[in-house]
Structures are given as structure tokens and as C-alpha cells.
XYZ file of C-alpha atoms in Angstrom:
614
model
C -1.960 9.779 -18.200
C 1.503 8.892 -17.328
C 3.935 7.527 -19.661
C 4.891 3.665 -19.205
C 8.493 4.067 -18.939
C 10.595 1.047 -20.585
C 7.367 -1.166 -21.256
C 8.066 -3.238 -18.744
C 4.936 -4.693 -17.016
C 4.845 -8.221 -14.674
C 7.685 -10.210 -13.970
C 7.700 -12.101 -11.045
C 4.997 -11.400 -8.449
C 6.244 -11.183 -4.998
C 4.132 -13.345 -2.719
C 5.978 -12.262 0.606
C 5.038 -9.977 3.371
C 0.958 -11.040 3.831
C 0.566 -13.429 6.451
C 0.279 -12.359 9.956
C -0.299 -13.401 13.488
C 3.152 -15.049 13.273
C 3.898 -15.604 17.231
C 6.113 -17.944 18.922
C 3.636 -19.335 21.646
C 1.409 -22.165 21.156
C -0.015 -22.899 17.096
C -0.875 -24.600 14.384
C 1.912 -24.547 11.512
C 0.894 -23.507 7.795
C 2.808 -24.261 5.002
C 2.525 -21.574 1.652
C 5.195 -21.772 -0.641
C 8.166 -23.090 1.499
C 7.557 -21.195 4.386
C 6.104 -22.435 7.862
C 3.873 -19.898 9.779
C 2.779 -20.929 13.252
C -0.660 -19.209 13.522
C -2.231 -19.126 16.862
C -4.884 -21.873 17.593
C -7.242 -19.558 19.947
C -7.264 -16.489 17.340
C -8.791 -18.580 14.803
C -11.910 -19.833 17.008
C -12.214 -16.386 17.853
C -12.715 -15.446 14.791
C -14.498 -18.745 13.764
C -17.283 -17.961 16.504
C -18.483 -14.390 15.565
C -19.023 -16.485 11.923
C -23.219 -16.555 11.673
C -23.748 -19.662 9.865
C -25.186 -21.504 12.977
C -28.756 -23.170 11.395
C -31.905 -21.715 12.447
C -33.634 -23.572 15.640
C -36.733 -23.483 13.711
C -35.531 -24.850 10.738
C -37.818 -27.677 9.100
C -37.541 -30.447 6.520
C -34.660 -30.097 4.101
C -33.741 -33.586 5.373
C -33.382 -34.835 1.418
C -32.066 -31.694 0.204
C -29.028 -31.410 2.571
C -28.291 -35.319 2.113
C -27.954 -34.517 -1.576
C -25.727 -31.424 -1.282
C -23.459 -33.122 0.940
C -22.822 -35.625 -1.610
C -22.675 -32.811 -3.928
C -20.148 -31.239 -2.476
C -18.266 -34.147 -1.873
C -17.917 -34.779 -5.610
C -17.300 -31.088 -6.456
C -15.471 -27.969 -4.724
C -17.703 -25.586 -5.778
C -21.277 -26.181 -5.868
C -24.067 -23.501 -6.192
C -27.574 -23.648 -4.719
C -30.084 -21.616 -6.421
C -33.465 -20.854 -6.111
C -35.991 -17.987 -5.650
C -35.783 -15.648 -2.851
C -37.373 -16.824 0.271
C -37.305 -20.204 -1.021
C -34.932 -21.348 1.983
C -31.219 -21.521 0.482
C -29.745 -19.419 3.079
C -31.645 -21.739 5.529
C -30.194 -24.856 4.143
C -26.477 -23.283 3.584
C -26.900 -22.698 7.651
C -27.923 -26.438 7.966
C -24.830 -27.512 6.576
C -22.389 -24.907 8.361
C -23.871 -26.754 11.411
C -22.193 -29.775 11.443
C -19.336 -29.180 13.516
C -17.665 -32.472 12.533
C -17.455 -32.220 8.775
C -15.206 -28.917 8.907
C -12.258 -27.979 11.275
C -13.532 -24.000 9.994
C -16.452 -22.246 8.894
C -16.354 -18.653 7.256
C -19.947 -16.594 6.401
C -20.187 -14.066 3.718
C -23.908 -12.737 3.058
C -22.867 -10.547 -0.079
C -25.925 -8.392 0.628
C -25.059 -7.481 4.012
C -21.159 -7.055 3.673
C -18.910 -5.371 0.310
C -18.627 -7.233 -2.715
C -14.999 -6.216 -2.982
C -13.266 -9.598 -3.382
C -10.594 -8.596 -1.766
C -12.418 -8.433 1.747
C -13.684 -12.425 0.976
C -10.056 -13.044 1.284
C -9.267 -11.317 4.522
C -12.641 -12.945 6.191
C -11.356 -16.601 4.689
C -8.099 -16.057 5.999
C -9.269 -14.266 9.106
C -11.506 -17.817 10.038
C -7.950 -19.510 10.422
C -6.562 -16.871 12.175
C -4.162 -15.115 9.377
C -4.136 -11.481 8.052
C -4.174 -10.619 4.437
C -2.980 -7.083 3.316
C -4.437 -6.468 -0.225
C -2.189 -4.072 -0.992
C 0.614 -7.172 -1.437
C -1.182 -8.894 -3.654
C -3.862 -6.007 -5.212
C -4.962 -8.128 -8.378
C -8.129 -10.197 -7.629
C -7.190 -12.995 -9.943
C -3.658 -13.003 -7.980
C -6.120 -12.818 -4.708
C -8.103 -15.890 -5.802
C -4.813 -17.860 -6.392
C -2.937 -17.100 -3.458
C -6.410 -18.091 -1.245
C -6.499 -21.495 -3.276
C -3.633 -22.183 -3.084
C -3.024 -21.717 0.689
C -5.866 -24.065 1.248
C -4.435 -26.687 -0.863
C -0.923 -26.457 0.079
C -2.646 -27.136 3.703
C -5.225 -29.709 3.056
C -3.970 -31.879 5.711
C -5.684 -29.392 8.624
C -7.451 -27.655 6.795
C -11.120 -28.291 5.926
C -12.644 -24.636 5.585
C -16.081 -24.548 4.339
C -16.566 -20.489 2.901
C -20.438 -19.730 2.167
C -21.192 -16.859 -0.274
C -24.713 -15.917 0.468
C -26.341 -14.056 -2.280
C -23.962 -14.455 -4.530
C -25.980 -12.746 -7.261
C -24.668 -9.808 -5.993
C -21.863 -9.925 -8.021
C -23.713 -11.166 -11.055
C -23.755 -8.300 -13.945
C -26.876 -8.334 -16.249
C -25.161 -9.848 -18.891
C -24.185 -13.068 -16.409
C -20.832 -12.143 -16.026
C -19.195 -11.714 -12.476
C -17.111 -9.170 -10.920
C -13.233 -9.362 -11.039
C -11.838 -11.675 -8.495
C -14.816 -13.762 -8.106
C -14.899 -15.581 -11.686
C -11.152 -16.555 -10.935
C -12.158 -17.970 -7.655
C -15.047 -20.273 -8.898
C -12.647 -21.423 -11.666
C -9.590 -22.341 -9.123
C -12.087 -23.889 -6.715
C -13.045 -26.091 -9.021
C -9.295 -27.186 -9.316
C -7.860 -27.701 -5.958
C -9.635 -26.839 -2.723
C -7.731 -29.600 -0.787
C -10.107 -30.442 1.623
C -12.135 -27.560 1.838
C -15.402 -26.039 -0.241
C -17.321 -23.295 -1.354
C -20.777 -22.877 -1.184
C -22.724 -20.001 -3.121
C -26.376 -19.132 -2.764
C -27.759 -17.388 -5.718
C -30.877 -16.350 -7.293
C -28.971 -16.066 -10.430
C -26.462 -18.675 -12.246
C -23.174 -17.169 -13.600
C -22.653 -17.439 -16.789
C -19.303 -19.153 -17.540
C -17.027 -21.223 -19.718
C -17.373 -24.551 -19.467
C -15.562 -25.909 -16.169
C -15.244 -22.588 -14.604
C -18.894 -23.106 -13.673
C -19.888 -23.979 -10.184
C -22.292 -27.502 -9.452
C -25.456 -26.049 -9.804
C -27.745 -27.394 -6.931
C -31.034 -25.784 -7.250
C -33.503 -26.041 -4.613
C -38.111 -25.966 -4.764
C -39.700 -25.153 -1.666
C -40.293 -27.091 1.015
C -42.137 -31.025 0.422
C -45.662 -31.131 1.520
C -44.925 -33.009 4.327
C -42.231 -30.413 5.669
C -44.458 -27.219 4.677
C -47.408 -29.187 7.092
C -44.840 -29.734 9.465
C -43.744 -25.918 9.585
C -47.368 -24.815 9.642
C -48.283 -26.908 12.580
C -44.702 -25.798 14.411
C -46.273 -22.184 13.857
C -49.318 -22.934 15.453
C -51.734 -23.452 12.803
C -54.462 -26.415 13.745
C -56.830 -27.653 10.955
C -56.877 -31.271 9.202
C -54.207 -32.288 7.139
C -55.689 -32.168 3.548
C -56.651 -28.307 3.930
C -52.774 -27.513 5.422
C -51.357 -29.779 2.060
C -54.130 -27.956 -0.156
C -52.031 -24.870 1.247
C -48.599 -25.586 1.062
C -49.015 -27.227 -2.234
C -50.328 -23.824 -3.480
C -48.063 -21.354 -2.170
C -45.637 -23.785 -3.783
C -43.819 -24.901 -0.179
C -42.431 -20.981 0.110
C -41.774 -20.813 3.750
C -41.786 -17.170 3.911
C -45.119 -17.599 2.315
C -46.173 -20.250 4.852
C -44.393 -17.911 7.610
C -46.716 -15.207 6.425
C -49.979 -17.570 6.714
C -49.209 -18.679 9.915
C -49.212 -15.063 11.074
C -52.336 -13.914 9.817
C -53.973 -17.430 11.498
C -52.333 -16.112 14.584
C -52.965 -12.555 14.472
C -55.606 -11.852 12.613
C -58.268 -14.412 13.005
C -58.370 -15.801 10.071
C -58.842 -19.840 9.710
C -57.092 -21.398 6.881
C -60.381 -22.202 4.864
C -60.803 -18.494 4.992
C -57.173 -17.929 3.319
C -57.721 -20.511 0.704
C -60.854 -19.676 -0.407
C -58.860 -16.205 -1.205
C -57.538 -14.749 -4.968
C -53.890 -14.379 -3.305
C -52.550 -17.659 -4.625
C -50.381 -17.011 -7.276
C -46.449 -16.646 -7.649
C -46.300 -13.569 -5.581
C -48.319 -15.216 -2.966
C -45.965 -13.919 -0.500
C -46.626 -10.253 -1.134
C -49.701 -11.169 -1.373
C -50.139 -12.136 2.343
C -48.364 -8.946 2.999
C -50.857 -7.180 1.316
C -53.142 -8.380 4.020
C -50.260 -7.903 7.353
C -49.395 -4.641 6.775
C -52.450 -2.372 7.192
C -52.988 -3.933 10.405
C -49.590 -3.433 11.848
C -49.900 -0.759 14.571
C -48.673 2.306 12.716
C -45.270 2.654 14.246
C -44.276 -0.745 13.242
C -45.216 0.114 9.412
C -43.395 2.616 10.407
C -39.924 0.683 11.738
C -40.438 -1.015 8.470
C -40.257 1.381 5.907
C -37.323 3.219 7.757
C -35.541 -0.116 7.382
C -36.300 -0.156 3.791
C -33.995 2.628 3.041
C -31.067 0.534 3.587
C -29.074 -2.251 1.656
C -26.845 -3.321 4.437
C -27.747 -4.378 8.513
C -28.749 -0.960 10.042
C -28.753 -0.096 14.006
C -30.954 1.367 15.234
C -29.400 4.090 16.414
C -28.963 4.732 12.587
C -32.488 5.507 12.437
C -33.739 7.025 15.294
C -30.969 9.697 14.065
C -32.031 9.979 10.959
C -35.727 10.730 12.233
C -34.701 12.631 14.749
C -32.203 14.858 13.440
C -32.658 15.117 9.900
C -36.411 14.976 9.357
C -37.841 16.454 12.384
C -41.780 17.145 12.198
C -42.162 16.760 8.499
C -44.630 14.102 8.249
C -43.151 11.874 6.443
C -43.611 9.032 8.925
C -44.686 10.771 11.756
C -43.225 12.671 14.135
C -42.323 12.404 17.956
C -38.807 11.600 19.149
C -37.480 7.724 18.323
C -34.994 6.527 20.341
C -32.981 3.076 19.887
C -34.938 1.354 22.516
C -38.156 2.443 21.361
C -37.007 0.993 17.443
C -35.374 -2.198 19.056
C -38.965 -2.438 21.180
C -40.938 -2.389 17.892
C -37.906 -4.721 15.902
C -38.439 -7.064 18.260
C -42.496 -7.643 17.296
C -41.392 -7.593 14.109
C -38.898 -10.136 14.030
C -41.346 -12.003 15.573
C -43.648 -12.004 13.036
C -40.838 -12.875 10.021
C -40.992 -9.477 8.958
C -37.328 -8.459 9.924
C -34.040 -9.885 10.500
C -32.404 -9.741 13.740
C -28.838 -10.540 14.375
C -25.882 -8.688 17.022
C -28.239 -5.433 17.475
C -28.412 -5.047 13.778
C -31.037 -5.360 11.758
C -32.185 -6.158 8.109
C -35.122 -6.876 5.926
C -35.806 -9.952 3.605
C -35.362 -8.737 -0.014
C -39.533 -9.376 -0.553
C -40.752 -7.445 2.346
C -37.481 -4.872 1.697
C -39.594 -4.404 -1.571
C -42.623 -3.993 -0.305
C -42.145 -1.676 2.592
C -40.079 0.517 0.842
C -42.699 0.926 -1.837
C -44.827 2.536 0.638
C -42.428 5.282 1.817
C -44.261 8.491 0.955
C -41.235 9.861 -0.315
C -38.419 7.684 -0.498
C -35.683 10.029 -2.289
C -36.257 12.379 0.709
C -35.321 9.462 3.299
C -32.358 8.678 1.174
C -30.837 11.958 1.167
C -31.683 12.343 4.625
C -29.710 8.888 5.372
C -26.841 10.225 3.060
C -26.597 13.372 5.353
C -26.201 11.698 8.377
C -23.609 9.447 6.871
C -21.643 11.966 5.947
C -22.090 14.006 9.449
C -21.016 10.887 11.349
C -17.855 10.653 9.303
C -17.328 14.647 9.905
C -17.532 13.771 13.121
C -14.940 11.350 13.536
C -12.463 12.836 10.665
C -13.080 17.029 11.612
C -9.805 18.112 9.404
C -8.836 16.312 6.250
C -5.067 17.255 6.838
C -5.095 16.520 10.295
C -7.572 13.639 10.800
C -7.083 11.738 7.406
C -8.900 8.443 6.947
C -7.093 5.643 7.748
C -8.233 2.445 6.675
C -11.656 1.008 4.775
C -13.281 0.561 8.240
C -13.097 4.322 8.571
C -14.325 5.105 5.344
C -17.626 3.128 5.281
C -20.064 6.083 6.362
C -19.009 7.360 3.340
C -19.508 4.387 1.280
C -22.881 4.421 2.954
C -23.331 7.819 1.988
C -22.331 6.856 -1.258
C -25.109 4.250 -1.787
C -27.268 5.896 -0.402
C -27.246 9.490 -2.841
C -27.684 6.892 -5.729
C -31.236 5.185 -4.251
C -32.168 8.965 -4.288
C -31.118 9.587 -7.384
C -28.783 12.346 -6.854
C -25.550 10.783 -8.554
C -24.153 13.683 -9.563
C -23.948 14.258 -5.777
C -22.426 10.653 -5.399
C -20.097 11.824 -8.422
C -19.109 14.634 -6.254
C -18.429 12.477 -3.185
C -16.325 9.594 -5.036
C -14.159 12.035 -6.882
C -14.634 16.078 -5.962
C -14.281 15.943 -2.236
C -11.118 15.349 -0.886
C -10.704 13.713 1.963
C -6.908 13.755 3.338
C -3.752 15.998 1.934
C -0.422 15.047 0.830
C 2.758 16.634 2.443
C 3.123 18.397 -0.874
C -0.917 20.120 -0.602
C -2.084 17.536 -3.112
C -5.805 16.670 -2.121
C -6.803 12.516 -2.693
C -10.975 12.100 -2.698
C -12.399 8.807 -2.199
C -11.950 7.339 -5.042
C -7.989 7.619 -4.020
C -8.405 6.257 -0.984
C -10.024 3.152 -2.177
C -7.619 2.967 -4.930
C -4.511 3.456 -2.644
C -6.359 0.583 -0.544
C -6.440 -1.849 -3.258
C -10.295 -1.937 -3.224
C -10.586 -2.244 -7.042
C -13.578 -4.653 -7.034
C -15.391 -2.151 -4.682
C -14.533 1.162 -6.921
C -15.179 -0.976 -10.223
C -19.158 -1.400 -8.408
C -19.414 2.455 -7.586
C -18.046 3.565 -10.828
C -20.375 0.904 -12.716
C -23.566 2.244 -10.901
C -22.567 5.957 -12.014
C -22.052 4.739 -16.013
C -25.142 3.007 -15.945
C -27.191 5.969 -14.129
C -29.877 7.644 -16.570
C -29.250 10.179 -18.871
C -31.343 12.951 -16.795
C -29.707 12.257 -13.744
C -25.642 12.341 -14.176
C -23.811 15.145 -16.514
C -21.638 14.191 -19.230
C -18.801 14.948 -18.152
C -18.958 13.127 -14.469
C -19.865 9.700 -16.969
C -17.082 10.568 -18.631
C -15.382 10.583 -15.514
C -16.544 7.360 -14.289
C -15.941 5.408 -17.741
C -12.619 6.954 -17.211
C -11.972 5.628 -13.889
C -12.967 1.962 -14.998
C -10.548 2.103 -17.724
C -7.541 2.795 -15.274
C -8.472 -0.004 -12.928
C -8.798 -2.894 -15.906
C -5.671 -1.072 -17.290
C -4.202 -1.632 -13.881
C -4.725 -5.120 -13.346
C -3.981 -6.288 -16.876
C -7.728 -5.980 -17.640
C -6.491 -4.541 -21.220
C -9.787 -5.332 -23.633
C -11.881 -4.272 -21.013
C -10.047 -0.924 -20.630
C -10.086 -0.292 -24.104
C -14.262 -0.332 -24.043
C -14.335 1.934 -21.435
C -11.812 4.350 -22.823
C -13.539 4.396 -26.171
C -17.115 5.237 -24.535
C -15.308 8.377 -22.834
C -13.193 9.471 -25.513
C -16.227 10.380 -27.700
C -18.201 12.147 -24.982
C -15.032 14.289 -23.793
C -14.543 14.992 -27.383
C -18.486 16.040 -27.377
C -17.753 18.702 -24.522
C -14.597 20.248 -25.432
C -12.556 18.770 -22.574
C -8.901 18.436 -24.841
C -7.494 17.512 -21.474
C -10.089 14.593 -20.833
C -9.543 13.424 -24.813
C -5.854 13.332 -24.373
C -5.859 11.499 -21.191
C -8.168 8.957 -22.920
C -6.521 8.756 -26.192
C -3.233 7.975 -23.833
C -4.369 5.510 -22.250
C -5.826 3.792 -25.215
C -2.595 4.068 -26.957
C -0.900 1.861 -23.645
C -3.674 -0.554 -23.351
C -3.048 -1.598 -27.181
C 0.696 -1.396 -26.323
C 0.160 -3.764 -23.660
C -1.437 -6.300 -25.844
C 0.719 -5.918 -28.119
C -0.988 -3.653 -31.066
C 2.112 -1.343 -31.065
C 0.493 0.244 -34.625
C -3.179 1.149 -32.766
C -0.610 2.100 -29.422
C 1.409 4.631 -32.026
C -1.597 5.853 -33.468
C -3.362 7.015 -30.181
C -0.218 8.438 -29.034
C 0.156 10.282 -31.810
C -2.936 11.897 -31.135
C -2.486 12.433 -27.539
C 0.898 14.407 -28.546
C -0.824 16.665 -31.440
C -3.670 17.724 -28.653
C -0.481 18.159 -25.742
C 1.110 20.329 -28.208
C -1.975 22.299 -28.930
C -2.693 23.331 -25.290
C 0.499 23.321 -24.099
C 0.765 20.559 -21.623
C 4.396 19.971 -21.730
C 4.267 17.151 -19.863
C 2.040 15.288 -21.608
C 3.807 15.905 -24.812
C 7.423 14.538 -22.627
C 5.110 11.262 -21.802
C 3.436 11.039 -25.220
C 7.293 11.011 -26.850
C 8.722 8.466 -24.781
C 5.296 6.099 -25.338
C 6.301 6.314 -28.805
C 9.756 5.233 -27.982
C 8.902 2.219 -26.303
C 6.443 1.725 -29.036
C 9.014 2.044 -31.754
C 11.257 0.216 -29.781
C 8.574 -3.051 -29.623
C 8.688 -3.075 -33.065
C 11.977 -2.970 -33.412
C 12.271 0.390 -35.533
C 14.996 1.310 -33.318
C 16.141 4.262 -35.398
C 12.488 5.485 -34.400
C 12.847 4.909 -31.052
C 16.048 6.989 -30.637
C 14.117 9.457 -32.688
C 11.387 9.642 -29.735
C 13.827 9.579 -26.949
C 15.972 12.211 -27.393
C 13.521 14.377 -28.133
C 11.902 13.255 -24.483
C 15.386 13.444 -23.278
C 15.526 17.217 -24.092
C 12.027 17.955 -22.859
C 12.831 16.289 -19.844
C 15.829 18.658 -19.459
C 13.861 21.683 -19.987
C 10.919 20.749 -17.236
C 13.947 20.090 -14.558
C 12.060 16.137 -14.110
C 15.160 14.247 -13.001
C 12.897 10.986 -12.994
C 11.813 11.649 -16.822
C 15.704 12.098 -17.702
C 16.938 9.326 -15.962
C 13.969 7.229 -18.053
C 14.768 8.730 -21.165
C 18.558 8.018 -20.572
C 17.439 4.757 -19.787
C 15.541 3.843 -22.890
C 18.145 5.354 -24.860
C 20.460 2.447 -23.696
C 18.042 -0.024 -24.315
């Protein structure tokens, strides 16, 4: 814990210094603020073309549906569609990203596949019209939300940007509240968007003050007519009252219907077979899986599972190393040597059959068959830790020496991130504790090590480190020592301190001051009771800021850290000082003067010299 110096915090936020891809050739000029940037036409349908919200060639019905959401979002900004998974909202987002007349640019985030750091919404947005965003300008998600508004405002005239958030309820806590950056967005969206929109898809529906909601747009499955019309598409024959009997109960899910169709086509079933089944229920599509799977050849249930393991769009090379190198001939899933081809061979069937996502050699699973394959691994946490290995190996690989090879950028650090998410699915998060904040991955020029959580912090990747540290906290008791919670709750507190967040850092403070107090750490208790004692300061409680820094200079004292004590006495200057005691204050600084003096720290004289004149 640092002292605050003079107290000062905000003042005038410096916009400058963020856009890029200034040139003087050939562009499109953007106005932000008073300045013109000339931003080059062909970067931006570059960019715009790699963006995967073309609609599905097999798409059916949603003819009503995406009439109504067009009006919808022509009345409102920011409009929501919700539903349950499966039920087709991705599908109809895609629809609507289609129409290449009603937007001049189109930007895709599936939350599932890509970070839920806000920050990295901002760079794609931006990215679509050919600009760069640097968070480390503007680090503050609510500043991040504003400065993305109000670009595409201030440019409304040739600008008409539609920005889909798919599975938004990524970013949904349990108690309906969102991660920091994206709240601010929804409410400034519903503001000004100039021209443009944003479109969530959601399972869940924020909860929010009134008018900082989103339009919420929620979405059944398909109409009879369209669920008959997908059935026969997929080949299914019969007479039209048994296929309305059947999309009538599996309530129009297409997956659902997907999943019929296959088992008409693959397994010989007719469809009065499948109806006169017990499967037809709410979980009717895991309960057509129930009747796929075991007939899958075995490496396919295989491909499957393996693809379980992971949250984000995997290679394949991914796991053919993972089998290969890091559970050789334990038979887990079998053994034999897997190669990419031989995965992308089997991918291929399966993405025929609905059961896997295919999209630029990468490949994912729907969240319901995610569920159910990975239920079947034989022993998951070993699979995890296996993946978790290999992520960090790869990122050995590339980064041999942390002071000669340090990490560079996000990019480079995503093995680890991988690593990271991975160590938690297996349960080991005292191992992910260990990789966020023990390891150090790149020196300072004065030997100083910085670990992950550093590097992310140093990156402005708040919203991503608030997500890590959150999944530590809320790890059970059996699996994550005291002291690394401690730790974590810690870490949360400095990054709501850190972007004004000051409640919110006080309620993580005060669930680790109690547990550092419970294991003796005086070192962990004064850092905590510090901080506390400048979040009150900062909302102005100067007599709860005096009291915790009282405390924090009684334990410096005890175990001799002298510079705590020399930040703990000129806290309680500024504190005085806010309150006008000045006499106090004076009090305070001196004595921080002279400590100052004795430690040789130029930087605390000069501040206590400072404050003194004040």
C-alpha cells in the first residue's frame, strides 16, 4: 500500500493519443472531439470481412421474428434477444448482420468464444472501422464505454455500425449484475448511438436501473410451420400432422429438431417411432443425444469429449497434442497417435451431424452437447491438467527466458490465460493462484520480477483480471488456501480502488482483512487496513480514512516497516488536511518529512515538502 500523495485523484482525462491508422492516402474522415482523422477505407473492410456474422445458408423461418427486431431496433439502440440455449438467437442475430444495406459496418463478438475484458469489445468495434484503440489511454471501462459512444455519435453521418454481443450472459454475475465496462455501455447506448446499434444475445437479462436496461426481445422456438419446414430441409419425409405433432412437442428447438432429423437419417428410426418415445420433455434435446451418442463410432465420442475440455474455439492441433504428448497410453480415451488431420477428418462428420461447430480451422461445441460430452469424460480433472500443461509448455516455448524473452502484449499471453482456465475446470486453483500471482514472467532492469497478474494489470486488462480473481474468491473452501483468497480479495480491491470503484473496494478489503488477521499475516492486515483507510478517503469519510490509517501505522511500527509507517503519516496528513485540521496535518507531515530523510526517498521528501506547502 502506497501512500496517496496530496489527495489528488481525476481532473481532466486526457482523451489524446488513441486513434490510429492516421495516413495521408486515400480515407474516410472521422470527427472525435475537434479533431479530423482520415482512416483508411480498405483497412476497415479488411477488418469488416474476417467479422462472422454472415447468416447460416440453412437458416429457416424467423421471417416474423426478424421483421419485429428490426423495428425494434429501430425504436431503441440497444435491444436484447433472449431465449434458451439452442433456441436460435445466435441464428437470428446472423440474419440480421446479413443485410448488407442496413449497415455501412458490422462487428461480431461471441463472448463465449473471445475475453470478456471490455476493453477488447472496444478495440474489435473500433478495429471494424479501421481505427486502433490503446487501453492503456483510456484504462477505465466506464471512460472506455464513453469514448466508443461517443465516437459513434459524433460520426453518425457515415457511420451505421451494428456491434453483436453473442452470449452476453457471460458477463452476467449471479446476482444480475454485469461486469465493469459493460453496464456503462448498455446505459450510453441507450443515449446516443447515432446511427448505429447494439445487439446482445443472452440467456440471462441484466438486472438494471430503470433506463439503463436494454429492449428486451425474447425469442420461442421456431413456428410449426418453420420447424416442418426445417425437418423436411433435413430430409425427414412423413405427413404433415405427425412432423407438427413433433415440432410442437420439442417446443420448435431446432437443435432438438436438428437432433431428430439425424437419428431419421442415421439410425433408422421413422418419426412415429420417435414420438411414440418418453424423451419429450424440456431436455428433449439431451434427450435425443442420449440416443446419438452410443452409436457414434468410438473415435468420434471420442473427438467430442476432447472438445469438451475447452471454453473457447480449439484447433486441432491443440488436441492431438494434448493426447499425444501429455496422456500417452493411459486409457483415458484410447490410445494410438492423433494427428490434426485425423481430428479435422472426424470434426468434419461431426459438424455434419450438428454436433460441433466449425469455423476458420477452429472448432467449438454448442453449450448442450459441451455438457453432455464432457459429462462422459472418464476423468475430466486429468484432461484439464493435461490441457493446462501443454498451455503452459507452448508459452515456454515461445518465451524460454523471462528476462530475455518477456511477454509482450495480451496476444502473447493467452496460453497462459488458457492455462489459467483451464487449472480451475480441474480444480487445482491453488495452482491457478500460483500462475496469476507466484510465477513471474518478465524482470525489471532493477531484478524486480512482475507475474501475470502484472502483466494484465500493466495492460489495462482490469475487466479480464477482475473475472480471474472472481473465480479464485468464489472457489470452495477445500480447494484454495486462505491466504491465496486473501490474495485474490486483495487484488479486487486494488482494481475497484483503481478505477474509482471505491464501495466496491471497501467489500473486498473488509473480506481479506479478517482472514489475514486469522493467519497472522501483519503485512497482509496492514496493506488492507491501508487501503481501506484511502478508499474511505476517497469518498470522502476522512474519520473511517484516519481510523484505518491509524491502524495501518500502529502494525508498521510494530514490525518495523519503515516505509509503511512514512506512507501511513503522510495519509494522515492529507486526511487531516481534508478536514481542515491543518495544525494536524503539519503534525503528520513533518514527521513524514523526517522519515523520509532518514530512508534517503527523495520522491517521499519532495511529497512531504509538498504537502507541507499546501
Amino acid at each position: 500500500m502506497s501512500s496517496d500523495g496530496d489527495g489528488g485523484r481525476g481532473g481532466v482525462h486526457s482523451y489524446g493519443g488513441v486513434w490510429g491508422n492516421v495516413n495521408s492516402g486515400p480515407g474516410t474522415q472521422y470527427n472525435f472531439r475537434g479533431e479530423t482523422i482520415y482512416v483508411n477505407l480498405e483497412a476497415a473492410r479488411k477488418v469488416a470481412q474476417h467479422q462472422p456474422n454472415r447468416a447460416p445458408s440453412d437458416a429457416v423461418g424467423r421471417v416474423a421474428d426478424l421483421a419485429d427486431l428490426r423495428a425494434a431496433l429501430a425504436q431503441r439502440a440497444c435491444v436484447a434477444v433472449t431465449g434458451m440455449g439452442g433456441i436460435g438467437k445466435s441464428t437470428l442475430a446472423a440474419m440480421l448482420g446479413a443485410d448488407a444495406t442496413a449497415y455501412t459496418h458490422r462487428c461480431w463478438r461471441n463472448l463465449s468464444d473471445n475475453a470478456t475484458d471490455f476493453a477488447s469489445l472496444v478495440q474489435a468495434a473500433l478495429a471494424t472501422l479501421g481505427l486502433a484503440f490503446d487501453p492503456r489511454e483510456i484504462p477505465q471501462p466506464a471512460e472506455q464505454a464513453e469514448y466508443l459512444v461517443e465516437m459513434l455519435a459524433a460520426n453518425a453521418d457515415k457511420v451505421r455500425l451494428l456491434l453483436v454481443v453473442d452470449n452476453f450472459e457471460s458477463v452476467i454475475a449471479a446476482d444480475g449484475s454485469l461486469v465493469l465496462g459493460w453496464g456503462e455501455l448498455l446505459d450510453r447506448a441507450n443515449h446516443n448511438l447515432g446511427q448505429s446499434r447494439l445487439l446482445l444475445t443472452s440467456r440471462q437479462f441484466p438486472h438494471l436501473a430503470q433506463g439503463q436496461e436494454p429492449r428486451r426481445f425474447a425469442i420461442g422456438g421456431l413456428a410449426t410451420a418453420d420447424g416442418v419446414a426445417l425437418l423436411q430441409q433435413l430430409g425427414v419425409a412423413a405427413d404433415p400432422n405427425p412432423l407438427q405433432e413433433a415440432v410442437t412437442r420439442a417446443g420448435g428447438h431446432p437443435l432438438a429438431l436438428r437432433f431428430l432429423a439425424d437419428l431419421i437419417a442415421n439410425q433408422g428410426y421413422t418419426l412415429a417411432q420417435l414420438l411414440d418415445q418418453p424423451i419429450w420433455d424440456e431436455r428433449i434435446a439431451e434427450r435425443l443425444l442420449d440416443k446419438i451418442y452410443p452409436h457414434l463410432p468410438a473415435a468420434q465420442q471420442q473427438t467430442l469429449q476432447y472438445f469438451s475440455l475447452f471454453e473457447r474455439p480449439t484447433a486441432p492441433a491443440t488436441i492431438a497434442a494434448i493426447h499425444n504428448n501429455l496422456l500417452p497410453h493411459r486409457g483415458r480415451l484410447g490410445g494410438g497417435v492423433w494427428d490434426e488431420q485425423t481430428i479435422r477428418h472426424h470434426a468434419a462428420a461431426l459438424a455434419e451431424r450438428s454436433l460441433l461447430d466449425a469455423s476458420g480451422g477452429r472448432y467449438s461445441e454448442h453449450q448442450i452437447v459441451r455438457s453432455y460430452a464432457h459429462h462422459l469424460l472418464p476423468d475430466p480433472a486429468a484432461h484439464h491438467r493435461a490441457a493446462a500443461a501443454y498451455f503452459q509448455q507452448q508459452y515456454a516455448a515461445s518465451h524460454p527466458d523471462a528476462h530475455t524473452h518477456p511477454a509482450r502484449n495480451l496476444a502473447e499471453v493467452q496460453p497462459l490465460l488458457d492455462a489459467f482456465d483451464q487449472l480451475c475446470a480441474a480444480g487445482d486453483y491453488e495452482d491457478a493462484t500460483v500462475l496469476l500471482m507466484g510465477t513471474y514472467f518478465e524482470y525489471l532492469s532493477g531484478g524486480g520480477g512482475v507475474n501475470l497478474y502484472g502483466l494484465l494489470s500493466r495492460w489495462s486488462e482490469f475487466s479480464r483480471l477482475m473475472a480471474m480473481s472472481q473465480r479464485l474468491v468464489n472457489a470452495p473452501t477445500d480447494k484454495l488456501r486462505s491466504g491465496s483468497r486473501a490474495n485474490s480479495f486483495m487484488g479486487l480491491g486494488i482494481m475497484h480502488l483503481s478505477m474509482g470503484e471505491y464501495d466496491k473496494a471497501i467489500e473486498y478489503y473488509a473480506q481479506c482483512l479478517p482472514i489475514m488477521r486469522q493467519l497472522g499475516d501483519r503485512q497482509g492486515e496492514a496493506n488492507a487496513l491501508g487501503n481501506l483507510g484511502i478508499a474511505y478517503k476517497s469518498l470522502g469519510k476522512y474519520d473511517k480514512a484516519i481510523e484505518h490509517y491509524n491502524q495501518h501505522l500502529a502494525l508498521a511500527r510494530q514490525f518495523g516497516d519503515r516505509q509503511g509507517e512514512a506512507n501511513s503519516l503522510g495519509n494522515l496528513g492529507n486526511a487531516y488536511d481534508a478536514l481542515g485540521a491543518y495544525h494536524k496535518a503539519i503534525e503528520y507531515h513533518k514527521q513524514n518529512l523526517a522519515l523520509a530523510r532518514q530512508l534517503g526517498d527523495r520522491q517521499g521528501e519532495a511529497n512531504s515538502l509538498g504537502n507541507l506547502g499546501n
